[in-house]
XYZ file of C-alpha atoms in Angstrom:
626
model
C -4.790 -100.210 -56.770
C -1.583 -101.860 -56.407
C 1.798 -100.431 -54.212
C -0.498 -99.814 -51.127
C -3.127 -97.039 -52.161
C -6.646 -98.136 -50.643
C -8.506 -99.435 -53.579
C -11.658 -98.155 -51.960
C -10.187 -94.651 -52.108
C -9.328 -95.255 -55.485
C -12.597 -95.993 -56.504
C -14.148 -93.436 -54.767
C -11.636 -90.482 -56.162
C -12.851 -92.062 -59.686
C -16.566 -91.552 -58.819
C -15.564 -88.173 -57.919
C -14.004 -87.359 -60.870
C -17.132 -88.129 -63.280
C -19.276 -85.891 -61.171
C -16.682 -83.214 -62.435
C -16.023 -80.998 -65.118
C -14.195 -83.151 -67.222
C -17.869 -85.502 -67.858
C -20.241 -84.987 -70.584
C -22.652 -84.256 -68.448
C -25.555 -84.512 -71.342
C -28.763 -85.404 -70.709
C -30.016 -88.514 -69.117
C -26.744 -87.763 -66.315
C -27.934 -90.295 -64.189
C -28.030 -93.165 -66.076
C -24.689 -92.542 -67.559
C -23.278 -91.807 -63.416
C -25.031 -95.547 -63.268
C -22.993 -96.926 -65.855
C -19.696 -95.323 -64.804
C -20.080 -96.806 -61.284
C -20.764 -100.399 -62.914
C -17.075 -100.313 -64.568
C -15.302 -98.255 -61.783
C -16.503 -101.228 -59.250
C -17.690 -101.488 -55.682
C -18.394 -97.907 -54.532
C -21.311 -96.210 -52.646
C -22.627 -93.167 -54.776
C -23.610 -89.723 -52.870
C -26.394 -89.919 -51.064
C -28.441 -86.506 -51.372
C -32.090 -85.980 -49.326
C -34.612 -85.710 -51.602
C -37.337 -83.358 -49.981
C -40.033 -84.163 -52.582
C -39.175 -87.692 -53.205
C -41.157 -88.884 -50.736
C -44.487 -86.465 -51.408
C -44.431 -87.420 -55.123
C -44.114 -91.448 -54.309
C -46.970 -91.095 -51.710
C -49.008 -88.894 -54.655
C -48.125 -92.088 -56.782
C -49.449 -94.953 -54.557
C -52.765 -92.517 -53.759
C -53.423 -92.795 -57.378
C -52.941 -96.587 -57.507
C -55.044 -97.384 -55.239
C -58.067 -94.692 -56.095
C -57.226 -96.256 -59.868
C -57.708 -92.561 -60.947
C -56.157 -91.239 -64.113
C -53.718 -88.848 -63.670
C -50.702 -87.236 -64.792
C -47.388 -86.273 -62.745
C -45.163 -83.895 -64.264
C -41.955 -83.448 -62.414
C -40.063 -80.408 -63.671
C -36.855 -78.264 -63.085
C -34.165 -77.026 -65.229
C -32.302 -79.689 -67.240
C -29.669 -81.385 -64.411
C -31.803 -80.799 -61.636
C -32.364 -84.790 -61.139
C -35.562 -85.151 -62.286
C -34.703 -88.358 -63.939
C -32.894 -89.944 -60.477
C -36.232 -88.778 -58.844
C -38.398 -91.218 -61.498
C -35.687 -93.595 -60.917
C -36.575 -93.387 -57.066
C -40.108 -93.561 -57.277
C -39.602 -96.537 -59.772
C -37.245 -98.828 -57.176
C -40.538 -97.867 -54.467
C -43.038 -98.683 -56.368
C -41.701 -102.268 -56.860
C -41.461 -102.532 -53.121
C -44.071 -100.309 -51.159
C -46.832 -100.376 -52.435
C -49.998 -102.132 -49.707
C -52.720 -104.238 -51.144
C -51.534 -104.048 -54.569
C -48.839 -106.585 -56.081
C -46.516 -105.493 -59.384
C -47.835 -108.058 -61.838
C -45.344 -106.859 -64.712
C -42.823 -104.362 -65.676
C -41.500 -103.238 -68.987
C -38.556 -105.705 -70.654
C -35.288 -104.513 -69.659
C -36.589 -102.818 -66.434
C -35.986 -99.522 -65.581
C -32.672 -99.112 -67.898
C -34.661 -101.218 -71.043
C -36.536 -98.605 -72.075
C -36.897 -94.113 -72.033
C -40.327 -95.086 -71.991
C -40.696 -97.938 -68.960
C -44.113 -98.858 -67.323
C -45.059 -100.889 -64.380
C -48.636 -102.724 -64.414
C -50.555 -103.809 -60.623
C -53.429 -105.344 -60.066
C -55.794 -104.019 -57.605
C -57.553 -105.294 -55.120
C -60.492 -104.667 -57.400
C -58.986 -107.268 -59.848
C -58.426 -103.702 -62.214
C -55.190 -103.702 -63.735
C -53.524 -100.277 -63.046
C -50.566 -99.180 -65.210
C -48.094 -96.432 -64.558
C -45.977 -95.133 -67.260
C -42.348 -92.720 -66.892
C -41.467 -90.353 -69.137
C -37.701 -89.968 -68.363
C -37.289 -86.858 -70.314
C -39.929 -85.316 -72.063
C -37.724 -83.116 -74.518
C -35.753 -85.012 -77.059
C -38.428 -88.054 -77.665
C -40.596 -85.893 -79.783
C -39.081 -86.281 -83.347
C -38.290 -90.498 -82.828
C -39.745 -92.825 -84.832
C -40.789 -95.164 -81.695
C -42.171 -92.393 -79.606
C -45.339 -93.658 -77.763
C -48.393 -92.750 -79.076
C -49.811 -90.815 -75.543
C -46.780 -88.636 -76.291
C -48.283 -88.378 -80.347
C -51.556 -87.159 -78.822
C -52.763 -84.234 -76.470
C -51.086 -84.649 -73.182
C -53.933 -83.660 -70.967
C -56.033 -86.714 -72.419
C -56.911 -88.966 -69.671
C -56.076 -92.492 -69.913
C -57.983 -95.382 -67.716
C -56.246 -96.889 -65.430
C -52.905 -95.214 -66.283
C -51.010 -92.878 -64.311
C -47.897 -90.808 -66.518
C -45.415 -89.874 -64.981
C -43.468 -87.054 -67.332
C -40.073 -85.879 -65.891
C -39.570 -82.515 -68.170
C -37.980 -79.169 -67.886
C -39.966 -76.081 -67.973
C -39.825 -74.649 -71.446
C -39.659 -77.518 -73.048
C -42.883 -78.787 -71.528
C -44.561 -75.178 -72.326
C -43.294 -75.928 -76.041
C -44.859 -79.548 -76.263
C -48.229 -78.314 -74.497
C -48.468 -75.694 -77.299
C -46.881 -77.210 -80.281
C -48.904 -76.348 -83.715
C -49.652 -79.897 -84.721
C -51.948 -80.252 -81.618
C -53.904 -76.727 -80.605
C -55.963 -78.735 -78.049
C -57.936 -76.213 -75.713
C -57.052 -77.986 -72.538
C -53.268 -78.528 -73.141
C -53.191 -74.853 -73.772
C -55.144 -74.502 -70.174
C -52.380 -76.794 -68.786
C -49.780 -74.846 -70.062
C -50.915 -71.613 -68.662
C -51.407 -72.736 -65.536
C -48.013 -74.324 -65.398
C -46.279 -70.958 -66.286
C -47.749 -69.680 -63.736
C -46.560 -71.981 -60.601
C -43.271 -71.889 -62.557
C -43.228 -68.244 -62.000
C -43.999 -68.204 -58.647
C -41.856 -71.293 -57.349
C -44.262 -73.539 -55.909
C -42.607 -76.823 -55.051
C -45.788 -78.826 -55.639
C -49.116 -77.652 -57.103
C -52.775 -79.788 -57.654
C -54.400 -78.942 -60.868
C -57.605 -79.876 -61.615
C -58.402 -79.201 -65.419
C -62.071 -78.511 -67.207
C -61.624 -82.156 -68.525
C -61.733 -83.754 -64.807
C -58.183 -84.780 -65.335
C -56.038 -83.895 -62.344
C -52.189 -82.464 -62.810
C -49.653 -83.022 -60.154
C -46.787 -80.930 -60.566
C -43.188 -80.840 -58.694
C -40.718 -78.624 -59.429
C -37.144 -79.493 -58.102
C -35.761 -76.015 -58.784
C -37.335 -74.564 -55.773
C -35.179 -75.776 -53.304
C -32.622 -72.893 -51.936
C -29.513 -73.689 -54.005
C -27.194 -72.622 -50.759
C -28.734 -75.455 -48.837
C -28.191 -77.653 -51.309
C -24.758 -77.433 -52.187
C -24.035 -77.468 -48.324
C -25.221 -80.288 -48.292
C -23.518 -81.449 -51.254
C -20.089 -80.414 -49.729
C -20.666 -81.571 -46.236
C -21.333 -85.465 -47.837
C -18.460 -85.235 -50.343
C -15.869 -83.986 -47.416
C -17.172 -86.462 -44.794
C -16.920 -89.913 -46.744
C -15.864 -92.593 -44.807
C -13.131 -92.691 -47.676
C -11.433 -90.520 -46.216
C -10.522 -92.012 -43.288
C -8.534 -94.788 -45.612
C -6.661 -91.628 -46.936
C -4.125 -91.776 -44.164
C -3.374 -95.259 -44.507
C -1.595 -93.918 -48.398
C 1.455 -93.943 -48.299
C 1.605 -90.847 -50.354
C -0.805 -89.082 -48.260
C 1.453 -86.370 -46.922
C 1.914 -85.429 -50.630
C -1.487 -85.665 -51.700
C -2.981 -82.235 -52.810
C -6.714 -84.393 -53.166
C -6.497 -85.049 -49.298
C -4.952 -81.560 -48.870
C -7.754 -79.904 -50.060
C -10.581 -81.957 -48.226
C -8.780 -80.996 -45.012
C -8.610 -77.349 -45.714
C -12.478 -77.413 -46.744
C -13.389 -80.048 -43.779
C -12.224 -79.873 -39.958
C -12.083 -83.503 -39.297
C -12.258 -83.248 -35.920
C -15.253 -80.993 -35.241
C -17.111 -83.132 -38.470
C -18.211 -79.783 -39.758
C -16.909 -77.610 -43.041
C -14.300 -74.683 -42.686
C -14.453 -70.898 -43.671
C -12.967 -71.665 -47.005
C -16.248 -74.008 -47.893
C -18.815 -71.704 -46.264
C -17.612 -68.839 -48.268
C -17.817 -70.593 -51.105
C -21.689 -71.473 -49.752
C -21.736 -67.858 -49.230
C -20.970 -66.649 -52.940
C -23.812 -69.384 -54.289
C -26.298 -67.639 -51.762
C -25.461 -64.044 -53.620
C -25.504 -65.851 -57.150
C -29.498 -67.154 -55.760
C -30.115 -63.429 -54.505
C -29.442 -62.692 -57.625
C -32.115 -64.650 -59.719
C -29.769 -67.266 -61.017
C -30.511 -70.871 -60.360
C -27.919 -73.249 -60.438
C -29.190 -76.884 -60.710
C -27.567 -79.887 -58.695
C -25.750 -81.043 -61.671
C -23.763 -77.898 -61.548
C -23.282 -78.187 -58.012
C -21.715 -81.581 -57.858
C -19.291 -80.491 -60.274
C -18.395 -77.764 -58.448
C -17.625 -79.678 -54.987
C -15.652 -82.252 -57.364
C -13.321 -79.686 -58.939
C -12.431 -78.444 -55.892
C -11.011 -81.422 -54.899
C -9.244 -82.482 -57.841
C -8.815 -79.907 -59.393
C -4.835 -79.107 -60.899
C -3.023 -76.341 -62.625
C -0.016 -75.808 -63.530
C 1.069 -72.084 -61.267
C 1.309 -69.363 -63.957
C 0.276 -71.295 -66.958
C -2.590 -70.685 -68.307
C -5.286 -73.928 -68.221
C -5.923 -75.493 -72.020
C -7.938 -78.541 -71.062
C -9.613 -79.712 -68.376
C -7.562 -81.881 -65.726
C -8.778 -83.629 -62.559
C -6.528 -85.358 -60.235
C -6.812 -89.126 -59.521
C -4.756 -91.311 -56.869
C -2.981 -92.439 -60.180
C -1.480 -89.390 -61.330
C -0.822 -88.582 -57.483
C 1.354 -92.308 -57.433
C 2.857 -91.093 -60.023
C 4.248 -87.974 -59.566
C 5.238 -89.260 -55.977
C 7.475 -92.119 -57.388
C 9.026 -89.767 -59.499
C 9.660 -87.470 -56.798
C 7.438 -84.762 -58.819
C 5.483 -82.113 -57.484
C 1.895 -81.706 -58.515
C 0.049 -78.383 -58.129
C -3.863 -78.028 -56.923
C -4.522 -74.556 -55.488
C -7.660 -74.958 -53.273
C -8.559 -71.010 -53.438
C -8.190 -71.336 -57.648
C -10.361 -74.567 -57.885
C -12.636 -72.929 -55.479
C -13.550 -70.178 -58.133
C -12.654 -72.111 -61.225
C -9.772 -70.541 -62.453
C -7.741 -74.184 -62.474
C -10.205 -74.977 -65.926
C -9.772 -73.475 -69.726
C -11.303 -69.754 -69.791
C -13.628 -70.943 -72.871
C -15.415 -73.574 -70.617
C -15.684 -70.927 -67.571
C -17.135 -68.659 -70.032
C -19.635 -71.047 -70.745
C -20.264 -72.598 -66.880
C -22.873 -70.448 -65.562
C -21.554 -70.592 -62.223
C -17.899 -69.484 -62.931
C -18.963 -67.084 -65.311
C -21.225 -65.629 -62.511
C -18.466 -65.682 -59.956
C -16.004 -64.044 -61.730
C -18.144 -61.196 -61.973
C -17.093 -60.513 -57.878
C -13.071 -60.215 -58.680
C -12.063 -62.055 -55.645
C -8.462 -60.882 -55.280
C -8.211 -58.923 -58.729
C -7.630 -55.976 -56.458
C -7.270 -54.554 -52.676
C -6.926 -51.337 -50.476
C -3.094 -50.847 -50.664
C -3.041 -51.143 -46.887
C -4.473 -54.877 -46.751
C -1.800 -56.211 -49.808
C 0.813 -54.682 -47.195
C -0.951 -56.842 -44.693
C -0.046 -60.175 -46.862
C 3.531 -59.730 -46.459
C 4.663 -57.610 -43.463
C 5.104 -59.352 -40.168
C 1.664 -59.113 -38.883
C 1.189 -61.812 -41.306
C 2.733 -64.157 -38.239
C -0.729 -63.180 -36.521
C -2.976 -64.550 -39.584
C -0.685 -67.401 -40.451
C -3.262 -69.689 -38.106
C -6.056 -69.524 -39.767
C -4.754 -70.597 -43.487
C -3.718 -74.087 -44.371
C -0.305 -75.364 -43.988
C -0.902 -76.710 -47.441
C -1.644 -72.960 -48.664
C 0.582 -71.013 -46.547
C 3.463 -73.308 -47.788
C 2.642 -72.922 -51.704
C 1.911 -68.865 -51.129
C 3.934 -67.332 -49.178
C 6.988 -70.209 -47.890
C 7.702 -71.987 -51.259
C 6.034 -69.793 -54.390
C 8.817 -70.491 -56.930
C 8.208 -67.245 -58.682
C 11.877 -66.065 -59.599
C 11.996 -62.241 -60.174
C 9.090 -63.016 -62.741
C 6.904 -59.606 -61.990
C 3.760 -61.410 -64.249
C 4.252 -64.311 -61.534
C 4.324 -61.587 -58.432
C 1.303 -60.381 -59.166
C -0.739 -63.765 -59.970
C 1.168 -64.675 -56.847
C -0.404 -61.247 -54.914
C -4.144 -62.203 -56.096
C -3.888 -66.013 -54.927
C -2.961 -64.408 -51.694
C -5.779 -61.832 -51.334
C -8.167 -65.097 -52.594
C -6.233 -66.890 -49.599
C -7.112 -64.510 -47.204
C -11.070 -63.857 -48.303
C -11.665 -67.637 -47.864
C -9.498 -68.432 -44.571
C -9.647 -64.521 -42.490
C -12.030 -64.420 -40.019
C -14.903 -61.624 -39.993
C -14.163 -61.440 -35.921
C -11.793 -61.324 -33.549
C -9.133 -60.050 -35.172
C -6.424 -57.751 -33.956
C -7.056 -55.600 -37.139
C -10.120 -54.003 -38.988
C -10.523 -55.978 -41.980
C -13.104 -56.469 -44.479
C -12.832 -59.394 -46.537
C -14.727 -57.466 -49.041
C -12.758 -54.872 -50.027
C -10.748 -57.695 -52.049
C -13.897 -58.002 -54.455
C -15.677 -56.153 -56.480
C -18.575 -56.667 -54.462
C -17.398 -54.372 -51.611
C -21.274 -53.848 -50.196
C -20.976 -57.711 -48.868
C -20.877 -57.007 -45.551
C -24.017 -54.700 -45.541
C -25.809 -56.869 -47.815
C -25.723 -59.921 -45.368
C -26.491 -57.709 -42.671
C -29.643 -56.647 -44.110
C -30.402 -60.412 -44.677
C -29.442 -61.372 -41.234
C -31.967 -58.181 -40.014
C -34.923 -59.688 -42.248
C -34.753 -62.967 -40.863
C -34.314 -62.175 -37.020
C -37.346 -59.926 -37.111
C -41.020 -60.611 -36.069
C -42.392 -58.526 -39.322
C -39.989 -60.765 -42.413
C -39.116 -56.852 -42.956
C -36.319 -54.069 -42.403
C -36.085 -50.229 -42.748
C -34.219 -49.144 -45.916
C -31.130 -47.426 -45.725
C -31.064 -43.743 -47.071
C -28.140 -44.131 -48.801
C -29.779 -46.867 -50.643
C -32.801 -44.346 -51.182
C -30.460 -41.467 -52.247
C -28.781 -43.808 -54.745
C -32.182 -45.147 -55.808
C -33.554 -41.435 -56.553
C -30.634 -40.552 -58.404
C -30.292 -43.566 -60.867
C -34.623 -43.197 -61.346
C -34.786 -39.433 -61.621
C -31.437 -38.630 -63.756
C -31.004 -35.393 -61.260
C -28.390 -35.302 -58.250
C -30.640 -35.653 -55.492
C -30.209 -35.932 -51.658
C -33.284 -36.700 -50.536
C -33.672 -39.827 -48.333
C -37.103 -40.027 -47.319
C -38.933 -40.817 -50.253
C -38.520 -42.953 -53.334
C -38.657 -40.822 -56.378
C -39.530 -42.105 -59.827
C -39.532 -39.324 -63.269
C -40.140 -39.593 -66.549
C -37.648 -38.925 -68.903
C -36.730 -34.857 -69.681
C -34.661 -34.401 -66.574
C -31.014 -33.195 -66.791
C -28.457 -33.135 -63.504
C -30.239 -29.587 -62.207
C -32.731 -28.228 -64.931
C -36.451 -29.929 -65.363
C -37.701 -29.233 -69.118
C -40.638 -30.312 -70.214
C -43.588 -31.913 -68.602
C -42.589 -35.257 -66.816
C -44.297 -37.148 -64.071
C -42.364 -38.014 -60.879
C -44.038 -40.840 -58.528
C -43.194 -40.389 -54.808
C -43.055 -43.344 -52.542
C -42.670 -42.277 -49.153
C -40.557 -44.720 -46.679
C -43.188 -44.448 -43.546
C -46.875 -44.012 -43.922
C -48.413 -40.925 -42.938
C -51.575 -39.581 -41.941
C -53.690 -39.628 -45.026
C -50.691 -42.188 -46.558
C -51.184 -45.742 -45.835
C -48.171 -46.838 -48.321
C -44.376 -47.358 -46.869
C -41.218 -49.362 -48.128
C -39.652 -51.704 -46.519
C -36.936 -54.280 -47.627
C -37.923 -57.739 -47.766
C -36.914 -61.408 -48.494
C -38.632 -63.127 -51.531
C -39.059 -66.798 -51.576
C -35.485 -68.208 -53.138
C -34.511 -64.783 -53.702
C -32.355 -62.276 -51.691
C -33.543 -58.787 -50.763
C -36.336 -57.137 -52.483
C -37.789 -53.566 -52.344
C -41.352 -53.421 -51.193
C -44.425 -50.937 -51.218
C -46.306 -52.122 -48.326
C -49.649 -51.152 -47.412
C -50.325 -50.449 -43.741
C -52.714 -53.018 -42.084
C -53.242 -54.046 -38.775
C -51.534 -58.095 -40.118
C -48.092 -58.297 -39.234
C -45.805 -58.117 -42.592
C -44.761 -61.542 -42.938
C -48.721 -62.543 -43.726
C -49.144 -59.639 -45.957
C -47.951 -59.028 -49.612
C -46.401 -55.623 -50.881
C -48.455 -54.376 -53.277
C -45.277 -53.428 -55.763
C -41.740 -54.947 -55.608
C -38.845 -55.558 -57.022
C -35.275 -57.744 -56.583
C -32.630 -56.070 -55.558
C -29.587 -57.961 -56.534
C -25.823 -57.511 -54.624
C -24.872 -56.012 -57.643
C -27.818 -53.763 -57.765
C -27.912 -53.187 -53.979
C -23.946 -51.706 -55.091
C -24.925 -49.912 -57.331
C -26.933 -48.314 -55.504
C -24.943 -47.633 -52.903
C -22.335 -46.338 -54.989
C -24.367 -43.732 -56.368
C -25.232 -41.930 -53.218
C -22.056 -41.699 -52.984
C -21.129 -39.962 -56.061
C -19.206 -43.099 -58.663
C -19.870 -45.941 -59.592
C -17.547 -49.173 -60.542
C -16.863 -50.134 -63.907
C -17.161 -53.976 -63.501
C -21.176 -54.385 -63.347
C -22.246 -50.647 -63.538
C -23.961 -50.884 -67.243
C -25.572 -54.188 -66.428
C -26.757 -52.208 -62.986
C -28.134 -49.505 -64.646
C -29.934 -51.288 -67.409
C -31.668 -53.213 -64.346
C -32.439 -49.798 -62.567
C -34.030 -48.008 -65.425
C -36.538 -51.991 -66.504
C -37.071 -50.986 -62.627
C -38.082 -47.291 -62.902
C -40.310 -48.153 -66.072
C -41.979 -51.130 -63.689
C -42.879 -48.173 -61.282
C -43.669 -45.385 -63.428
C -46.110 -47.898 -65.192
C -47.857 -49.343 -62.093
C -48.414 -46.325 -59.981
C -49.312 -44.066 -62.989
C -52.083 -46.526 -64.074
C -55.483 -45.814 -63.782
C -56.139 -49.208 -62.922
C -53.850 -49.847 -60.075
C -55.725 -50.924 -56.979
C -54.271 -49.717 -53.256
C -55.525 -48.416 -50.281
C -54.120 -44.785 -49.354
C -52.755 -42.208 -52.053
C -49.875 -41.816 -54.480
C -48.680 -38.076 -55.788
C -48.185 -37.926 -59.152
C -46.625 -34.492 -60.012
C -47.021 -32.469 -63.848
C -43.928 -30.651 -63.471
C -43.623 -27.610 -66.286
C -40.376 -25.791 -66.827
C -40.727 -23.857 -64.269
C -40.995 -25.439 -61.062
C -42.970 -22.932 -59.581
C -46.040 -23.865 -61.531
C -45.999 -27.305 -60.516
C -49.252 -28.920 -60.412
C -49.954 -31.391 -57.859
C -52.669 -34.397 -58.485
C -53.630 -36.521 -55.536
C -55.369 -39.846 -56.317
C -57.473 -41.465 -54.104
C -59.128 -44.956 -54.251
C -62.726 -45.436 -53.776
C -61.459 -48.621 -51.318
């Protein structure tokens, strides 16, 4: 750019901006990020690790050289970078493979073609030929679809490595398509859903045909990680750096914002960012994957991310050094608020409807509401006290220079920015008040949550005791009744009211410790990419982490609130019916299991006819023959 803006920093806000929320983003992502960095000019793209990368290249080269036919299928949810992967492994190939030489590749290279291939000869004098799938799902209905797409998938070609990049359904869909019904594609596909379910990273199958199946799956790695990763190596470009040579700089909200997320001279991210890290570890406890496509987006909008203070967004708008030039000429002011971008409220409500991420973070109400105690907090003069640990940038915008008028519509946007302000910037510690970020969310179990978390992972068993208010809530939302106990799980039937038991139902007990005669306890756990987890454990002599429980189930933040709430006598209106729809797939899962004749444990479960009267309860004690 002309006028004295760092054309380097130009370039680079550019590449930012198409990893953002105002890009297609449609399939194929990579190659079109390829062709956007061709006509913005000379700029280094993100550099990501790769954890698989290298396992699936070295999986490729061992198949070279044992000139073994094989197939590679790397999966993930669509915008997981399966196709950059193929792209990595492609640019290897042509350089690292030993006692082999790349005789030919397909015209046009790796961009000529959805369908490219490389050929080697051996040492052997063989010809070897490895062929990429870059995405498995939209080829099927073209006319120039290859014909080892045509036939079964599983059928093993000489000499030929394919390589299939593909997302999960749709390569359950194309293994089990009508037109084919082929015995060992159907073997494939089972087999697939399986590892799929369980999150293996990589899996060796060897099917009834002697073919072998390599499969990757990039949505296994923890989502958290990722995206810290992603932030740390968007807020630490050398770009940066060039920022202060701007001479709008001091006005810039883009550098504004990378200094509130980054401290600059520490090199490490600030409590705004990590909270942010923090809410993608809850949406992962919760099930919900996001893919790195997602992510990127994410870190870019809350960079350059704009809106206009009390108007409601109707399009998507990034920043760029341009606009910021502009405005700055003109003696303008532009408006970026970091703790907005941060949770997506700069963009159009339709499109965070549709953004799995937003739409899952609004679901927390960051700032929506607070004790009436803390909103004094944000304006009396202890306020002098916090001041420190929120950005100039913000604390100028929030609470110095709002530009609200008497406007009470604008006061109270203004009074939730500030509460947002305060849950990304307070401290947890060391503060001369008691304050609980989470009381300004809907979500006000946070605290307790991570603890439990924090207690799984510091101890020697992978396990922790449950909390009997989590029990009491638990026996309440299973049984229907108003119960207090807190040292057993209870599971009923339906049939119950609040105080009265009519009719026969059967009630599981799961006591919290084993007992003599009992060798069955719960415990809370951590699940592979998942948060905490209820678990019936049976007592063995192997420490917990090398054991399974023999019955669980995920138990989301909003669950674990739920929950909570109960025991203590409400619950809150913003994710209570989705809660409870969870609890009661949950109490079916247990009455189900532990009622079948089939189930195999060590130790006993009580199952208990109750009549009408209570007094003539039955009880039944089952014993395995193990």
């Amino acid at each position: 750019m002309s006028s004295g803006v760092p054309v380097e920093v130009s370039r680079w806000i550019k590449y930012l901006s198409q990893l953002g929320p105002t890009s297609s983003n449609t399939g194929l992502f990579d190659e079109q990020l390829i062709n956007s960095l061709k006509k913005i000019g000379d700029v280094s793209p993100l550099t990501l690790s790769a954890p698989l990368d290298e396992e699936i290249q070295d999986t490729v080269i061992s198949k070279i050289l044992s000139d073994s036919p094989s197939l590679i299928l790397i999966s993930g949810t669509a915008g997981e970078g399966k196709t950059r992967t193929e792209r990595t492994i492609w640019e290897g190939l042509l350089h690292s493979v030993k006692d082999v030489k790349v005789i030919s590749q397909s015209e046009g290279g790796w961009q000529g073609s959805d369908f490219p291939s490389l050929k080697f000869e051996l040492a052997s004098g063989e010809i070897y030929n490895v062929l990429f799938v870059k995405d498995l799902s939209p080829k099927l209905s073209e006319a120039d679809t290859p014909e080892f797409l045509k036939q079964d998938l599983t059928k093993p070609m000489e000499h030929t490595c394919l390589i299939v990049a593909c997302n999960h359904g749709m390569l359950l869909d194309h293994l089990r398509r009508d037109n084919i019904k082929n015995a060992v594609d159907l073997e494939l596909a089972a087999n697939a859903e399986k590892t799929f379910f369980q999150k293996e990273q990589s899996s060796i199958l060897n099917l009834s045909n002697g073919l072998s199946v390599n499969i990757f799956d990039l949505s296994t790695v923890p989502i958290s990680k990722r995206y810290k990763e992603i932030v740390s190596e968007v807020c630490k470009r050398k770009e940066w750096k060039l920022c202060e040579e701007c001479p709008f700089h001091e006005n810039c909200k883009i550098f504004a914002n990378r200094n509130c997320l980054w401290d600059k001279e520490n090199s490490q991210l600030r409590s705004p960012a990590l909270r942010q890290i923090e809410l993608m570890e809850l949406l992962e406890c919760s099930e919900i994957h996001v893919p790195v496509r997602d992510l990127l987006i994410i870190a870019s909008n809350n960079l350059l991310g704009t809106q206009q203070f009390g108007k409601k967004p109707r399009r998507k708008v990034l920043m760029t050094c341009e606009l910021i030039q502009e405005k700055s000429e003109k003696n303008e002011a532009i408006d970026s608020f970091l703790f907005s971008n941060l949770l997506g409220q700069n963009l159009p409500e339709s499109y965070r409807r549709e953004s799995l991420v937003y739409r899952e973070l609004s679901k927390f109400e960051i700032g929506d509401f607070a004790p009436r105690d803390y909103d004094n907090l944000l304006n009396n003069e202890q306020m002098s006290s916090l001041q420190k640990f929120i950005s100039a940038d913000a604390y100028k915008s929030l609470w110095l220079d709002p530009k609200i008028g008497d406007s009470r519509l604008l006061n109270l946007l203004l009074e939730k920015m500030k509460r947002q302000a305060f849950f990304f910037s307070i401290p947890d510690k060391g503060l001369p008040i008691n304050f609980d970020r989470w009381r300004l969310t809907s979500f006000k179990q946070g605290k307790a949550y991570f603890s439990y978390l924090e207690k799984i992972g510091s101890a020697t068993s992978g396990t922790a005791t449950i909390p009997r208010n989590l029990v009491k809530g638990m026996n309440r939302a299973f049984t229907g009744q108003f119960r207090e106990e807190t040292n057993a799980i209870w599971v009923t039937t339906s049939g119950t009211s609040s105080r009265k038991l009519q009719g026969e139902i059967v009630v599981v007990q799961l006591p919290l410790t084993p007992s003599i005669g009992n060798s069955l306890g719960v415990k809370l756990f951590r699940k592979n990419l998942g948060g905490l987890s209820v678990g019936v454990f049976r007592e063995e002599n192997s420490p917990s982490k090398t054991r399974e429980p023999i019955f669980s189930f995920n138990l989301s933040p909003f669950l674990f609130e739920y929950f909570i709430n109960l025991s203590e006598g409400y619950t809150f209106n913003s994710f209570s019916s989705d809660a409870l729809e969870w609890g009661m797939k949950i109490k079916g899962q247990l009455v189900r299991f532990f009622s079948s004749p089939n189930t195999s444990y060590e130790g006993e479960l009580r199952l208990n006819l109750l009549p009408t009267d209570q007094s003539q309860a039955v009880e039944l004690i089952i014993e395995t023959d193990r």
